[in-house]
């Protein structure tokens, strides 16, 4: 701790606690932790005004590694804890570290309700499509057919699409990034932190032990260009090696076009508008297609949706302020109530 | 406005010390409003009062049936009354189902005012009377004083020019009965007229009709000859001068949370999920934003308590309220609050269980869950309220213990206390105990590192609130190293922390008041030891037993964990200890386990509170055996 103005002087190191991360070597969580620590100095928020809240799982150990305030709670319940903290203390910057099991399975109810209420939280969702801490059971985002210790014949539960779930729940910010692309992840985390309301960043995070290479189709240098599309506001949806492919909308149907072969120009392509919930809903559905399948759509990376809507704590604070516009109630008034009577 | 007292004909008025009245009818008959109005009127006049609503869990159970009967019982008197009355002296039966469901609790010789329109063929059949049988006509009520009153017909006549539909007119018949009762008990109707004017200020026709119905009922009493034999009754009000308010247990608990926040200088946060019979605490606090109360209606019980844990970490006076099924859902988070050692008030308004059980009926069967309902070694303080007004003092005390001892506290009330009401002499802020949060001051760079689990002489850790410079720390559900709070799996450390957490709760006994006797001599034959809502019934029964010359005393526990330090000594002063409980003997287990004595249990698990007659009978039996 120093007394120097934190907005100019802090670095990633200032946000590192004295605890050594205990994640497996090669785990994507290390990279995410590094990017979170590197983004915080840019926010201009002193470490004592930041809190990290988590549930249970590999990703949920993250608060221990931050030199901020933090709660490592119980399985699935990080979001209500964070909501309560933010409602009581709107002045704090509150972050939630969670995983696909924690947020979407045991905490599924809290996930949808938090998104619709829109407290100003930054949710970092580590999606590795597997349960890591309990050693390799399938998760609610595991692909159909995945063989795990609890699905020896293959997963038969249809997986959640976190983007569709978030947008369908009334979420106001959804973005996607990779653990392996640190620079881009950092830019997305910064955007998410600046969003007023609940920001949800789904991070494709590799679990080298129990679900290695789950994201290789999108992360490996030789094929990623064909399988991913980096979204930029008001820019056409272009992808592929040399950006020669694009997405055109035929009504509500997204179609992959080859700019060189089809004669379609970039002017005819889908222009990304992150404020358009209808387009965001279609973009969210891109994740339902398997990259190896016929007519596969590239996986959108970046900000799919961002909406400006009043936050839960602002609305609550406003109601309290309104009730107190003629002054806060005194203890004596509280005890007397408005239905008292006098016996003479 | 006509004054109800001066225009009445002179009839014989008999003074009585107290009277218990039951208003019973179909759940659509407006009996709760009628009873509440009657209670307000006697309270404002200066009577002692205790009320108890009893209604079905369905919003609209089948009309006319036994399961659809809604009742509001109250006892009022010149001297303090502690229960709504074991048996009622007067029963208003708006239909035959109401009579059938409640007759067993009417005093022999008691008064029945029967709305005869509710005793027609259809209603008799719905109430389950055999064909051709009408209790008003077959002589079966000869041990009672029965007054058949065609309430619906008289209301219709009174309101024939009101311009309202017949359905709207019929909805006024409860006000007719209320007016009649005002006449019978020599009470003014003006307060009710004012209430109706205010409640229906935007519907003047409805207001006028209801007011007309009240007056029609009142003057019916005056003019009819049917009450000539009994005349009118008067229960002279003798309450001490002062300012009062009437509160239910749930209202009192809500006020207590807001008051504790004010007194401690903290902001109040309530994370809650609606559940019968606890919901009014959330509803009341939602209206207290003027006092800064923040309420959060969560998506479920778990989110209710977890949001409060987050708020408590953030430095709020945090609370959650629930009933049995909800407390079951909160148990994992309660363990988290125990290991995090943060202040949290959990109000559990008990109801009949297990599972959904009897949602609208009281029971005291969550004592074991409050004491032991967490995994691992996770003791926490448990306190219990004994009356509607005591819900204020006990909840306030729960908040004080939580904040000053950095622990979750369970405050037990029940569905009986939650909905019952009594007058409360308005409390002065100066009389409330101070609440001193253990908030840690900011740390300077040269200070030693902050240790979240360093403890004071009471083993209480400090509260390091986010936003405070230099106290950044991470805590959670994993076992933590002593003092540093870092994650630790060390076996010796776990045992040390387990014992420290237990000892911290045990030492609360050093700071709470000693147990006192509510009634009776310091030594004697029998001690009746109670907890919770049985207070009024035990108090009344022990009063009567002492009057009979029995050597009986009454002690009522507010602190169940830890027990007051002198409880062992008190228990040893009597030949026998009797513990009445609305459960299968849970406190009996705990007392036997703690003090190695053999108390006598007295169980009642009917979804109904004890009444004084039952307890007096049990006392009498035990005294005879001694």
PDB file of C-alpha atoms in Angstrom, chain B residues 282-538:
ATOM      1  CA  UNK B 282     -40.318  -8.152   4.393  1.00  0.00           C
ATOM      2  CA  UNK B 283     -43.491  -6.216   3.562  1.00  0.00           C
ATOM      3  CA  UNK B 284     -43.139  -3.960   6.575  1.00  0.00           C
ATOM      4  CA  UNK B 285     -39.464  -3.232   5.970  1.00  0.00           C
ATOM      5  CA  UNK B 286     -40.141  -2.541   2.288  1.00  0.00           C
ATOM      6  CA  UNK B 287     -42.196   0.406   3.563  1.00  0.00           C
ATOM      7  CA  UNK B 288     -39.390   1.662   5.821  1.00  0.00           C
ATOM      8  CA  UNK B 289     -37.170   3.258   3.185  1.00  0.00           C
ATOM      9  CA  UNK B 290     -37.595   6.533   5.022  1.00  0.00           C
ATOM     10  CA  UNK B 291     -35.401   4.941   7.691  1.00  0.00           C
ATOM     11  CA  UNK B 292     -32.947   3.805   5.041  1.00  0.00           C
ATOM     12  CA  UNK B 293     -34.032   0.166   5.011  1.00  0.00           C
ATOM     13  CA  UNK B 294     -32.991  -1.628   1.843  1.00  0.00           C
ATOM     14  CA  UNK B 295     -35.039  -4.718   1.077  1.00  0.00           C
ATOM     15  CA  UNK B 296     -34.224  -7.230  -1.618  1.00  0.00           C
ATOM     16  CA  UNK B 297     -36.879  -9.723  -2.683  1.00  0.00           C
ATOM     17  CA  UNK B 298     -34.620 -12.519  -3.814  1.00  0.00           C
ATOM     18  CA  UNK B 299     -35.318 -15.281  -6.337  1.00  0.00           C
ATOM     19  CA  UNK B 300     -35.229 -17.914  -3.621  1.00  0.00           C
ATOM     20  CA  UNK B 301     -34.450 -18.507   0.049  1.00  0.00           C
ATOM     21  CA  UNK B 302     -30.797 -19.205  -0.682  1.00  0.00           C
ATOM     22  CA  UNK B 303     -30.371 -15.940  -2.550  1.00  0.00           C
ATOM     23  CA  UNK B 304     -32.156 -14.227   0.326  1.00  0.00           C
ATOM     24  CA  UNK B 305     -29.546 -15.234   2.881  1.00  0.00           C
ATOM     25  CA  UNK B 306     -26.591 -15.037   0.461  1.00  0.00           C
ATOM     26  CA  UNK B 307     -27.454 -11.466  -0.524  1.00  0.00           C
ATOM     27  CA  UNK B 308     -27.500 -10.647   3.182  1.00  0.00           C
ATOM     28  CA  UNK B 309     -24.095 -12.283   3.648  1.00  0.00           C
ATOM     29  CA  UNK B 310     -22.772 -10.069   0.854  1.00  0.00           C
ATOM     30  CA  UNK B 311     -24.338  -6.998   2.442  1.00  0.00           C
ATOM     31  CA  UNK B 312     -22.935  -7.937   5.866  1.00  0.00           C
ATOM     32  CA  UNK B 313     -19.474  -8.286   4.336  1.00  0.00           C
ATOM     33  CA  UNK B 314     -20.051  -4.794   2.961  1.00  0.00           C
ATOM     34  CA  UNK B 315     -20.763  -3.408   6.426  1.00  0.00           C
ATOM     35  CA  UNK B 316     -24.562  -3.449   6.598  1.00  0.00           C
ATOM     36  CA  UNK B 317     -26.721  -4.693   9.428  1.00  0.00           C
ATOM     37  CA  UNK B 318     -27.942  -7.622   7.379  1.00  0.00           C
ATOM     38  CA  UNK B 319     -30.920  -9.819   8.053  1.00  0.00           C
ATOM     39  CA  UNK B 320     -33.061 -12.457   6.424  1.00  0.00           C
ATOM     40  CA  UNK B 321     -36.455 -13.739   7.494  1.00  0.00           C
ATOM     41  CA  UNK B 322     -38.093 -17.021   6.742  1.00  0.00           C
ATOM     42  CA  UNK B 323     -40.099 -19.981   8.004  1.00  0.00           C
ATOM     43  CA  UNK B 324     -39.136 -23.661   8.405  1.00  0.00           C
ATOM     44  CA  UNK B 325     -38.848 -24.781   4.767  1.00  0.00           C
ATOM     45  CA  UNK B 326     -36.854 -21.640   4.042  1.00  0.00           C
ATOM     46  CA  UNK B 327     -34.543 -22.130   6.998  1.00  0.00           C
ATOM     47  CA  UNK B 328     -33.848 -25.624   5.680  1.00  0.00           C
ATOM     48  CA  UNK B 329     -32.731 -24.082   2.388  1.00  0.00           C
ATOM     49  CA  UNK B 330     -30.545 -21.539   4.140  1.00  0.00           C
ATOM     50  CA  UNK B 331     -28.535 -24.018   6.186  1.00  0.00           C
ATOM     51  CA  UNK B 332     -25.498 -24.196   3.911  1.00  0.00           C
ATOM     52  CA  UNK B 333     -25.221 -20.412   3.779  1.00  0.00           C
ATOM     53  CA  UNK B 334     -25.639 -20.243   7.551  1.00  0.00           C
ATOM     54  CA  UNK B 335     -22.531 -22.391   7.843  1.00  0.00           C
ATOM     55  CA  UNK B 336     -20.736 -19.903   5.592  1.00  0.00           C
ATOM     56  CA  UNK B 337     -21.808 -17.021   7.838  1.00  0.00           C
ATOM     57  CA  UNK B 338     -20.551 -18.990  10.859  1.00  0.00           C
ATOM     58  CA  UNK B 339     -17.105 -19.588   9.383  1.00  0.00           C
ATOM     59  CA  UNK B 340     -16.862 -16.080   7.909  1.00  0.00           C
ATOM     60  CA  UNK B 341     -17.810 -14.730  11.351  1.00  0.00           C
ATOM     61  CA  UNK B 342     -19.953 -11.924  10.040  1.00  0.00           C
ATOM     62  CA  UNK B 343     -23.050 -10.424  11.698  1.00  0.00           C
ATOM     63  CA  UNK B 344     -26.352 -11.706  10.356  1.00  0.00           C
ATOM     64  CA  UNK B 345     -29.843 -11.836  11.851  1.00  0.00           C
ATOM     65  CA  UNK B 346     -32.025 -14.747  10.774  1.00  0.00           C
ATOM     66  CA  UNK B 347     -35.636 -14.504  11.904  1.00  0.00           C
ATOM     67  CA  UNK B 348     -37.385 -17.844  11.636  1.00  0.00           C
ATOM     68  CA  UNK B 349     -41.146 -17.575  11.991  1.00  0.00           C
ATOM     69  CA  UNK B 350     -41.919 -21.190  12.790  1.00  0.00           C
ATOM     70  CA  UNK B 351     -44.868 -23.055  11.319  1.00  0.00           C
ATOM     71  CA  UNK B 352     -46.102 -26.639  11.420  1.00  0.00           C
ATOM     72  CA  UNK B 353     -43.799 -29.072   9.626  1.00  0.00           C
ATOM     73  CA  UNK B 354     -42.144 -31.138   8.281  1.00  0.00           C
ATOM     74  CA  UNK B 355     -42.056 -30.074   4.640  1.00  0.00           C
ATOM     75  CA  UNK B 356     -44.884 -27.747   3.645  1.00  0.00           C
ATOM     76  CA  UNK B 357     -46.657 -28.955   6.780  1.00  0.00           C
ATOM     77  CA  UNK B 358     -49.177 -26.455   8.129  1.00  0.00           C
ATOM     78  CA  UNK B 359     -48.166 -23.160   6.497  1.00  0.00           C
ATOM     79  CA  UNK B 360     -50.521 -20.908   8.445  1.00  0.00           C
ATOM     80  CA  UNK B 361     -50.330 -22.729  11.780  1.00  0.00           C
ATOM     81  CA  UNK B 362     -47.793 -22.158  14.539  1.00  0.00           C
ATOM     82  CA  UNK B 363     -45.428 -24.757  15.932  1.00  0.00           C
ATOM     83  CA  UNK B 364     -42.182 -24.638  17.928  1.00  0.00           C
ATOM     84  CA  UNK B 365     -40.573 -27.490  16.064  1.00  0.00           C
ATOM     85  CA  UNK B 366     -37.574 -25.747  14.487  1.00  0.00           C
ATOM     86  CA  UNK B 367     -35.605 -25.525  17.724  1.00  0.00           C
ATOM     87  CA  UNK B 368     -33.366 -28.449  16.816  1.00  0.00           C
ATOM     88  CA  UNK B 369     -32.852 -27.021  13.320  1.00  0.00           C
ATOM     89  CA  UNK B 370     -31.907 -23.641  14.784  1.00  0.00           C
ATOM     90  CA  UNK B 371     -29.526 -25.258  17.254  1.00  0.00           C
ATOM     91  CA  UNK B 372     -27.982 -27.979  15.116  1.00  0.00           C
ATOM     92  CA  UNK B 373     -29.161 -27.574  11.529  1.00  0.00           C
ATOM     93  CA  UNK B 374     -25.794 -27.053   9.883  1.00  0.00           C
ATOM     94  CA  UNK B 375     -23.103 -29.434   8.771  1.00  0.00           C
ATOM     95  CA  UNK B 376     -19.860 -29.476  10.666  1.00  0.00           C
ATOM     96  CA  UNK B 377     -19.407 -27.914  14.086  1.00  0.00           C
ATOM     97  CA  UNK B 378     -21.291 -24.655  13.615  1.00  0.00           C
ATOM     98  CA  UNK B 379     -22.796 -23.293  16.826  1.00  0.00           C
ATOM     99  CA  UNK B 380     -24.565 -19.960  16.765  1.00  0.00           C
ATOM    100  CA  UNK B 381     -26.698 -17.981  19.212  1.00  0.00           C
ATOM    101  CA  UNK B 382     -30.403 -18.818  19.332  1.00  0.00           C
ATOM    102  CA  UNK B 383     -32.953 -16.505  20.934  1.00  0.00           C
ATOM    103  CA  UNK B 384     -36.735 -16.838  21.086  1.00  0.00           C
ATOM    104  CA  UNK B 385     -39.496 -14.244  21.389  1.00  0.00           C
ATOM    105  CA  UNK B 386     -42.354 -14.805  23.819  1.00  0.00           C
ATOM    106  CA  UNK B 387     -45.079 -12.360  22.763  1.00  0.00           C
ATOM    107  CA  UNK B 388     -45.916 -10.053  19.835  1.00  0.00           C
ATOM    108  CA  UNK B 389     -44.297  -7.107  21.616  1.00  0.00           C
ATOM    109  CA  UNK B 390     -41.382  -9.265  22.700  1.00  0.00           C
ATOM    110  CA  UNK B 391     -40.700  -9.928  19.003  1.00  0.00           C
ATOM    111  CA  UNK B 392     -39.368  -6.370  19.046  1.00  0.00           C
ATOM    112  CA  UNK B 393     -37.065  -6.797  22.041  1.00  0.00           C
ATOM    113  CA  UNK B 394     -35.815 -10.248  21.073  1.00  0.00           C
ATOM    114  CA  UNK B 395     -35.143  -9.325  17.447  1.00  0.00           C
ATOM    115  CA  UNK B 396     -33.359  -6.194  18.604  1.00  0.00           C
ATOM    116  CA  UNK B 397     -31.276  -8.315  20.978  1.00  0.00           C
ATOM    117  CA  UNK B 398     -30.504 -10.739  18.127  1.00  0.00           C
ATOM    118  CA  UNK B 399     -29.165  -7.807  16.119  1.00  0.00           C
ATOM    119  CA  UNK B 400     -27.078  -6.625  19.055  1.00  0.00           C
ATOM    120  CA  UNK B 401     -25.569 -10.079  19.577  1.00  0.00           C
ATOM    121  CA  UNK B 402     -24.879 -10.470  15.839  1.00  0.00           C
ATOM    122  CA  UNK B 403     -23.113  -7.140  15.505  1.00  0.00           C
ATOM    123  CA  UNK B 404     -21.204  -7.195  18.787  1.00  0.00           C
ATOM    124  CA  UNK B 405     -20.171 -10.851  18.558  1.00  0.00           C
ATOM    125  CA  UNK B 406     -19.680 -11.070  14.775  1.00  0.00           C
ATOM    126  CA  UNK B 407     -21.913 -14.090  14.287  1.00  0.00           C
ATOM    127  CA  UNK B 408     -25.149 -15.137  12.623  1.00  0.00           C
ATOM    128  CA  UNK B 409     -27.973 -15.287  15.184  1.00  0.00           C
ATOM    129  CA  UNK B 410     -31.242 -17.153  14.807  1.00  0.00           C
ATOM    130  CA  UNK B 411     -34.261 -15.427  16.300  1.00  0.00           C
ATOM    131  CA  UNK B 412     -37.203 -17.806  16.679  1.00  0.00           C
ATOM    132  CA  UNK B 413     -40.775 -16.565  16.573  1.00  0.00           C
ATOM    133  CA  UNK B 414     -43.781 -18.449  15.232  1.00  0.00           C
ATOM    134  CA  UNK B 415     -46.965 -18.079  13.244  1.00  0.00           C
ATOM    135  CA  UNK B 416     -48.929 -17.339  16.409  1.00  0.00           C
ATOM    136  CA  UNK B 417     -46.696 -14.447  17.504  1.00  0.00           C
ATOM    137  CA  UNK B 418     -46.315 -13.274  13.921  1.00  0.00           C
ATOM    138  CA  UNK B 419     -50.002 -12.544  13.449  1.00  0.00           C
ATOM    139  CA  UNK B 420     -51.169 -11.955  17.011  1.00  0.00           C
ATOM    140  CA  UNK B 421     -51.185  -8.435  18.310  1.00  0.00           C
ATOM    141  CA  UNK B 422     -51.165  -6.567  21.580  1.00  0.00           C
ATOM    142  CA  UNK B 423     -50.790  -2.949  22.685  1.00  0.00           C
ATOM    143  CA  UNK B 424     -47.239  -1.701  23.079  1.00  0.00           C
ATOM    144  CA  UNK B 425     -46.355   1.371  25.105  1.00  0.00           C
ATOM    145  CA  UNK B 426     -44.352   3.391  22.594  1.00  0.00           C
ATOM    146  CA  UNK B 427     -40.684   2.872  23.399  1.00  0.00           C
ATOM    147  CA  UNK B 428     -38.221   5.680  23.873  1.00  0.00           C
ATOM    148  CA  UNK B 429     -35.015   5.568  21.795  1.00  0.00           C
ATOM    149  CA  UNK B 430     -32.998   6.151  24.963  1.00  0.00           C
ATOM    150  CA  UNK B 431     -34.269   2.907  26.488  1.00  0.00           C
ATOM    151  CA  UNK B 432     -32.821   0.779  23.701  1.00  0.00           C
ATOM    152  CA  UNK B 433     -29.478  -0.896  24.391  1.00  0.00           C
ATOM    153  CA  UNK B 434     -26.465   0.545  22.630  1.00  0.00           C
ATOM    154  CA  UNK B 435     -25.159  -1.540  19.721  1.00  0.00           C
ATOM    155  CA  UNK B 436     -21.445  -1.116  19.099  1.00  0.00           C
ATOM    156  CA  UNK B 437     -20.106  -2.541  15.836  1.00  0.00           C
ATOM    157  CA  UNK B 438     -16.500  -3.867  16.002  1.00  0.00           C
ATOM    158  CA  UNK B 439     -15.434  -1.906  12.933  1.00  0.00           C
ATOM    159  CA  UNK B 440     -11.678  -1.924  12.319  1.00  0.00           C
ATOM    160  CA  UNK B 441     -10.056   1.437  11.602  1.00  0.00           C
ATOM    161  CA  UNK B 442      -8.022   2.077   8.445  1.00  0.00           C
ATOM    162  CA  UNK B 443      -4.453   0.782   8.489  1.00  0.00           C
ATOM    163  CA  UNK B 444      -1.445   2.968   7.907  1.00  0.00           C
ATOM    164  CA  UNK B 445       1.427   1.692   5.737  1.00  0.00           C
ATOM    165  CA  UNK B 446       3.722   1.346   8.761  1.00  0.00           C
ATOM    166  CA  UNK B 447       1.156  -0.679  10.752  1.00  0.00           C
ATOM    167  CA  UNK B 448       1.543  -4.460  10.985  1.00  0.00           C
ATOM    168  CA  UNK B 449      -0.453  -6.462   8.432  1.00  0.00           C
ATOM    169  CA  UNK B 450      -4.186  -6.719   9.089  1.00  0.00           C
ATOM    170  CA  UNK B 451      -5.220 -10.039  10.642  1.00  0.00           C
ATOM    171  CA  UNK B 452      -8.897 -10.771   9.877  1.00  0.00           C
ATOM    172  CA  UNK B 453      -9.151 -13.511  12.520  1.00  0.00           C
ATOM    173  CA  UNK B 454      -7.363 -11.831  15.374  1.00  0.00           C
ATOM    174  CA  UNK B 455      -9.780 -11.804  18.337  1.00  0.00           C
ATOM    175  CA  UNK B 456     -10.583  -9.648  21.324  1.00  0.00           C
ATOM    176  CA  UNK B 457     -11.142 -10.832  24.908  1.00  0.00           C
ATOM    177  CA  UNK B 458     -14.570 -12.214  23.929  1.00  0.00           C
ATOM    178  CA  UNK B 459     -12.907 -14.032  20.993  1.00  0.00           C
ATOM    179  CA  UNK B 460     -14.674 -11.664  18.593  1.00  0.00           C
ATOM    180  CA  UNK B 461     -12.836 -10.718  15.409  1.00  0.00           C
ATOM    181  CA  UNK B 462     -13.046  -7.228  13.962  1.00  0.00           C
ATOM    182  CA  UNK B 463     -15.213  -6.134  11.063  1.00  0.00           C
ATOM    183  CA  UNK B 464     -13.065  -4.898   8.186  1.00  0.00           C
ATOM    184  CA  UNK B 465     -15.366  -3.133   5.800  1.00  0.00           C
ATOM    185  CA  UNK B 466     -14.575  -2.752   2.083  1.00  0.00           C
ATOM    186  CA  UNK B 467     -13.519   0.773   1.310  1.00  0.00           C
ATOM    187  CA  UNK B 468     -11.237   0.832   4.341  1.00  0.00           C
ATOM    188  CA  UNK B 469      -7.650   1.370   3.300  1.00  0.00           C
ATOM    189  CA  UNK B 470      -5.148  -1.301   4.180  1.00  0.00           C
ATOM    190  CA  UNK B 471      -7.629  -3.941   5.366  1.00  0.00           C
ATOM    191  CA  UNK B 472      -8.086  -5.747   2.053  1.00  0.00           C
ATOM    192  CA  UNK B 473      -8.642  -9.406   2.891  1.00  0.00           C
ATOM    193  CA  UNK B 474     -10.251 -12.495   1.433  1.00  0.00           C
ATOM    194  CA  UNK B 475     -12.434 -14.784   3.490  1.00  0.00           C
ATOM    195  CA  UNK B 476     -14.815 -17.572   2.692  1.00  0.00           C
ATOM    196  CA  UNK B 477     -16.024 -21.048   3.377  1.00  0.00           C
ATOM    197  CA  UNK B 478     -12.662 -22.859   3.397  1.00  0.00           C
ATOM    198  CA  UNK B 479     -11.078 -23.381   6.804  1.00  0.00           C
ATOM    199  CA  UNK B 480      -8.777 -20.545   7.563  1.00  0.00           C
ATOM    200  CA  UNK B 481      -5.531 -20.212   9.349  1.00  0.00           C
ATOM    201  CA  UNK B 482      -5.855 -18.735  12.821  1.00  0.00           C
ATOM    202  CA  UNK B 483      -5.492 -14.941  12.718  1.00  0.00           C
ATOM    203  CA  UNK B 484      -4.316 -14.557   9.085  1.00  0.00           C
ATOM    204  CA  UNK B 485      -7.495 -16.001   7.578  1.00  0.00           C
ATOM    205  CA  UNK B 486      -5.473 -17.645   4.834  1.00  0.00           C
ATOM    206  CA  UNK B 487      -6.747 -21.005   3.596  1.00  0.00           C
ATOM    207  CA  UNK B 488      -5.435 -23.782   5.807  1.00  0.00           C
ATOM    208  CA  UNK B 489      -5.921 -27.538   5.798  1.00  0.00           C
ATOM    209  CA  UNK B 490      -3.654 -28.059   8.783  1.00  0.00           C
ATOM    210  CA  UNK B 491      -5.290 -30.595  11.177  1.00  0.00           C
ATOM    211  CA  UNK B 492      -4.279 -28.846  14.388  1.00  0.00           C
ATOM    212  CA  UNK B 493      -5.376 -25.480  13.054  1.00  0.00           C
ATOM    213  CA  UNK B 494      -8.811 -26.861  12.106  1.00  0.00           C
ATOM    214  CA  UNK B 495      -9.311 -28.225  15.605  1.00  0.00           C
ATOM    215  CA  UNK B 496      -8.176 -24.923  17.110  1.00  0.00           C
ATOM    216  CA  UNK B 497     -10.508 -22.885  14.899  1.00  0.00           C
ATOM    217  CA  UNK B 498     -13.430 -25.232  15.623  1.00  0.00           C
ATOM    218  CA  UNK B 499     -12.908 -24.776  19.344  1.00  0.00           C
ATOM    219  CA  UNK B 500     -12.403 -21.022  19.043  1.00  0.00           C
ATOM    220  CA  UNK B 501     -15.651 -20.621  17.129  1.00  0.00           C
ATOM    221  CA  UNK B 502     -17.537 -22.675  19.736  1.00  0.00           C
ATOM    222  CA  UNK B 503     -15.942 -20.863  22.656  1.00  0.00           C
ATOM    223  CA  UNK B 504     -16.802 -17.507  21.122  1.00  0.00           C
ATOM    224  CA  UNK B 505     -20.494 -18.429  21.192  1.00  0.00           C
ATOM    225  CA  UNK B 506     -20.264 -19.975  24.674  1.00  0.00           C
ATOM    226  CA  UNK B 507     -18.724 -16.775  26.058  1.00  0.00           C
ATOM    227  CA  UNK B 508     -21.802 -14.803  25.044  1.00  0.00           C
ATOM    228  CA  UNK B 509     -23.227 -16.214  28.297  1.00  0.00           C
ATOM    229  CA  UNK B 510     -20.885 -13.810  30.117  1.00  0.00           C
ATOM    230  CA  UNK B 511     -22.578 -10.795  28.536  1.00  0.00           C
ATOM    231  CA  UNK B 512     -26.285 -11.633  28.546  1.00  0.00           C
ATOM    232  CA  UNK B 513     -28.633 -11.043  31.504  1.00  0.00           C
ATOM    233  CA  UNK B 514     -29.178 -13.758  34.077  1.00  0.00           C
ATOM    234  CA  UNK B 515     -32.410 -15.732  33.843  1.00  0.00           C
ATOM    235  CA  UNK B 516     -35.207 -14.328  35.981  1.00  0.00           C
ATOM    236  CA  UNK B 517     -38.410 -15.862  37.243  1.00  0.00           C
ATOM    237  CA  UNK B 518     -41.531 -14.511  35.620  1.00  0.00           C
ATOM    238  CA  UNK B 519     -43.740 -15.614  38.497  1.00  0.00           C
ATOM    239  CA  UNK B 520     -43.646 -17.669  41.688  1.00  0.00           C
ATOM    240  CA  UNK B 521     -41.230 -18.280  44.550  1.00  0.00           C
ATOM    241  CA  UNK B 522     -37.495 -18.847  44.184  1.00  0.00           C
ATOM    242  CA  UNK B 523     -37.747 -22.366  45.536  1.00  0.00           C
ATOM    243  CA  UNK B 524     -40.651 -24.745  45.369  1.00  0.00           C
ATOM    244  CA  UNK B 525     -42.295 -27.858  44.024  1.00  0.00           C
ATOM    245  CA  UNK B 526     -42.597 -27.148  40.323  1.00  0.00           C
ATOM    246  CA  UNK B 527     -40.927 -24.876  37.805  1.00  0.00           C
ATOM    247  CA  UNK B 528     -42.664 -24.415  34.485  1.00  0.00           C
ATOM    248  CA  UNK B 529     -39.909 -23.658  32.003  1.00  0.00           C
ATOM    249  CA  UNK B 530     -41.092 -22.245  28.724  1.00  0.00           C
ATOM    250  CA  UNK B 531     -39.745 -20.663  25.562  1.00  0.00           C
ATOM    251  CA  UNK B 532     -41.457 -18.799  22.753  1.00  0.00           C
ATOM    252  CA  UNK B 533     -45.136 -18.184  22.218  1.00  0.00           C
ATOM    253  CA  UNK B 534     -46.358 -20.410  25.063  1.00  0.00           C
ATOM    254  CA  UNK B 535     -45.525 -17.500  27.371  1.00  0.00           C
ATOM    255  CA  UNK B 536     -49.057 -16.126  27.721  1.00  0.00           C
ATOM    256  CA  UNK B 537     -50.668 -19.505  28.325  1.00  0.00           C
ATOM    257  CA  UNK B 538     -48.021 -20.531  30.881  1.00  0.00           C
TER     258      UNK B 538
END
